[in-house]
Coordinates of C-alpha atoms in Angstrom, one line a residue:
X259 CA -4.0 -11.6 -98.4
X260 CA -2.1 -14.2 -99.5
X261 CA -0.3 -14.3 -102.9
X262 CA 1.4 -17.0 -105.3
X263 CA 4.7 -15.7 -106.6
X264 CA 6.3 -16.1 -109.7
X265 CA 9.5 -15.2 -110.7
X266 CA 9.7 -13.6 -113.6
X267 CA 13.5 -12.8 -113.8
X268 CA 16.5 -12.2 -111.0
X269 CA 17.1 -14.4 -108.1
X270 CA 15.7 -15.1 -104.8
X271 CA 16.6 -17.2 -101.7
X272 CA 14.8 -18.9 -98.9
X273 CA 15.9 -18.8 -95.5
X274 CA 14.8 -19.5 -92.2
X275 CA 16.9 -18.6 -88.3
X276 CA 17.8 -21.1 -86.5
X277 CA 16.6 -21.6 -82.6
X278 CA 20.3 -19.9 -81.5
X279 CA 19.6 -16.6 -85.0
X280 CA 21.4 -18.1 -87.7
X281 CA 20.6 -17.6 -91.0
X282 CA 20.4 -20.7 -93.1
X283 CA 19.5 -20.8 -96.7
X284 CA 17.2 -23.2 -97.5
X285 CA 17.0 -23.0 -101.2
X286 CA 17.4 -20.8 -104.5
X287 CA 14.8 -19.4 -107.3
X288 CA 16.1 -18.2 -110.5
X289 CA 14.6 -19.9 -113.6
X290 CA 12.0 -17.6 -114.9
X291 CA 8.4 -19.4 -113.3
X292 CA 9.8 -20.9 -110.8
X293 CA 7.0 -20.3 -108.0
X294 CA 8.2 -18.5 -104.9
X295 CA 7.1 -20.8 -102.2
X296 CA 7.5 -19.8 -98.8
X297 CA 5.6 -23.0 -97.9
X298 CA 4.6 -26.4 -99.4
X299 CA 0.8 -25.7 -99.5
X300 CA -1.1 -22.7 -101.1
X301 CA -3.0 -21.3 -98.4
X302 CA -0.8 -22.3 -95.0
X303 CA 1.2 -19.6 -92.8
X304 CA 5.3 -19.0 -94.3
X305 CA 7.5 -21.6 -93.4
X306 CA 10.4 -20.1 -94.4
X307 CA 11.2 -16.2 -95.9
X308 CA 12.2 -14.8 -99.2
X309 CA 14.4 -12.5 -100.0
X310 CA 15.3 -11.1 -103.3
X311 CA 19.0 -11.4 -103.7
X312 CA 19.4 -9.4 -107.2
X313 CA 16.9 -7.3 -108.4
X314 CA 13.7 -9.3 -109.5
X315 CA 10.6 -9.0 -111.2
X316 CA 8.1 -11.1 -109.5
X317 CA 4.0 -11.7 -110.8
X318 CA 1.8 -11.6 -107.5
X319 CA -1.3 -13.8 -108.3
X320 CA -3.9 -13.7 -105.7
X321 CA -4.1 -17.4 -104.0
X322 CA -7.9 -17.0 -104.4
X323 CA -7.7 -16.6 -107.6
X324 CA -5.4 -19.3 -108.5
X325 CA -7.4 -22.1 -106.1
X326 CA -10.7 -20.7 -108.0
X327 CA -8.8 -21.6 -111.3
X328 CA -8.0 -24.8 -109.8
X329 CA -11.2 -26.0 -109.2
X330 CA -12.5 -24.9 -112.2
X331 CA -9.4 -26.1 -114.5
X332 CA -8.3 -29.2 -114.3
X333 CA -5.5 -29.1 -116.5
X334 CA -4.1 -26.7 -113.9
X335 CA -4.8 -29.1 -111.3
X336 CA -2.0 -31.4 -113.3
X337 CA 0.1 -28.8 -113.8
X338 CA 0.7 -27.9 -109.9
X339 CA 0.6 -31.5 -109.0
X340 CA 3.6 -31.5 -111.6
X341 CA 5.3 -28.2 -109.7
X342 CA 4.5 -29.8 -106.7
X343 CA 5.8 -33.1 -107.8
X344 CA 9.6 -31.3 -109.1
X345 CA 10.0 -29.6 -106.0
X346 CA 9.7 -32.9 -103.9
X347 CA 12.0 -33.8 -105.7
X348 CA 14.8 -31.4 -105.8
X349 CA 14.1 -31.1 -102.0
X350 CA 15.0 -34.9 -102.0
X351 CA 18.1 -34.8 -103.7
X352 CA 19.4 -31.6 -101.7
X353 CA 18.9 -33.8 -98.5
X354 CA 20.4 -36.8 -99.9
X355 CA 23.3 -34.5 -101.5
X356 CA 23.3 -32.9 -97.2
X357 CA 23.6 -36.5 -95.4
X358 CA 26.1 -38.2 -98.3
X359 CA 28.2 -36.3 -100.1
X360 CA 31.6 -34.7 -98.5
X361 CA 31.8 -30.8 -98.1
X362 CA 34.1 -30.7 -101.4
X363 CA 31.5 -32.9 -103.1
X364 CA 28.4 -30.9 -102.0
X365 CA 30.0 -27.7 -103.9
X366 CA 31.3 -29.7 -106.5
X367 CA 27.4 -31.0 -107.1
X368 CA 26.5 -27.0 -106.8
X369 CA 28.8 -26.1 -109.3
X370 CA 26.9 -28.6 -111.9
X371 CA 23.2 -28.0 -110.5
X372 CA 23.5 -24.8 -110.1
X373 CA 26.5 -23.0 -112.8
X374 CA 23.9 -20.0 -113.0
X375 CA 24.5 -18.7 -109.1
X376 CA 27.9 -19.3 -108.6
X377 CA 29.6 -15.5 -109.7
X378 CA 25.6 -14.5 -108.6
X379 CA 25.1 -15.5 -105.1
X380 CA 27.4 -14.2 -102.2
X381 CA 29.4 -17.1 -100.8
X382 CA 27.9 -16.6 -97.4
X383 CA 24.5 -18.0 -99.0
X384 CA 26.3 -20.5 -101.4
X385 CA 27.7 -21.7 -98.0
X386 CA 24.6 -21.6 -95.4
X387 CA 23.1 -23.9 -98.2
X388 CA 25.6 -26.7 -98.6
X389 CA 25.9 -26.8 -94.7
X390 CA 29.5 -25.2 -94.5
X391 CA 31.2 -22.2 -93.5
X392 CA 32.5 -19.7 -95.9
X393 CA 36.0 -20.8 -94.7
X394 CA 35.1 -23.7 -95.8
X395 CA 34.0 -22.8 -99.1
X396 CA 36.5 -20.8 -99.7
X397 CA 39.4 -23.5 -98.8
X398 CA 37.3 -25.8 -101.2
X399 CA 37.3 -23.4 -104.0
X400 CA 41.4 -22.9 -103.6
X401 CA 41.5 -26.6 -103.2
X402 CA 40.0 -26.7 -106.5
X403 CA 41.3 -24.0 -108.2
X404 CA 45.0 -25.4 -107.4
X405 CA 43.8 -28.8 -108.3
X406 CA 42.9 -27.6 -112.0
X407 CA 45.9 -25.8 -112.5
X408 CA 48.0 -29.1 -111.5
X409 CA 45.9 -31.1 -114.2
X410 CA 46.4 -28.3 -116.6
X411 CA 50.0 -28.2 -116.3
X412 CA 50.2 -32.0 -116.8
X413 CA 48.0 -32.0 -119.9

């Protein structure tokens, strides 16, 4: 049976592997009702896996139930053409953040979307989802850390 899941508290991630087994992190849950999507339509096979990343409560509704509720309510109906409308969205801006922004401006943009997950998330994840290796992420952090201590020192 298939289920809708909502997070209640914790965080989750979305992954998928890669045609040669990497792991790449597709996206984050952590707001309390965030809905825990494995795909973009109620009742079509996982696109992508979840994984709880801290411990998590999570409400498992019954996607019967809740496309019964839709066709009998439709005030719901607005409301999941709204969650469906956000998550467009944020899936826009994470590509146009992946094709036009540098690596140190992809975690910089992390750092502001995203404050929440950075002492949260294990920086193998933070990296898979910005498209860089944790090297990487971790010369960008030193980069940034020296980089504040520089203004610091001047101010």
């Amino acid at each position: 049976m298939n289920y809708i899941n909502v997070l209640l508290s914790g965080v989750l991630r979305g992954f998928l592997i890669d045609k040669n087994g990497k792991d790449i992190t597709d996206c984050f849950a952590f707001r309390t009702g965030e809905i825990a999507a494995p795909c973009h339509s109620l009742d079509k096979p996982a696109q992508i896996s979840i994984e709880a990343i801290t411990p998590c409560e999570v409400l498992k509704i019954p996607a019967g139930v809740v496309w019964k509720l839709l066709e009998e309510r439709t005030e719901l109906v607005q409301l999941y053409n709204q969650y469906l409308v956000q998550a467009l969205e944020r899936h826009w801006e994470i590509k146009m953040i992946m094709y036009q922004y540098s690596a140190m401006q992809r975690y910089q943009w992390f750092l502001k979307r995203y404050p929440e997950l950075c002492k949260t998330v294990n920086s193998r994840h933070i990296a898979s989802f910005l498209g860089i290796t944790p090297v990487t992420l971790s010369r960008l952090r030193t980069k940034l850390k020296n980089d504040q201590l520089a203004i610091s020192d001047h101010c």
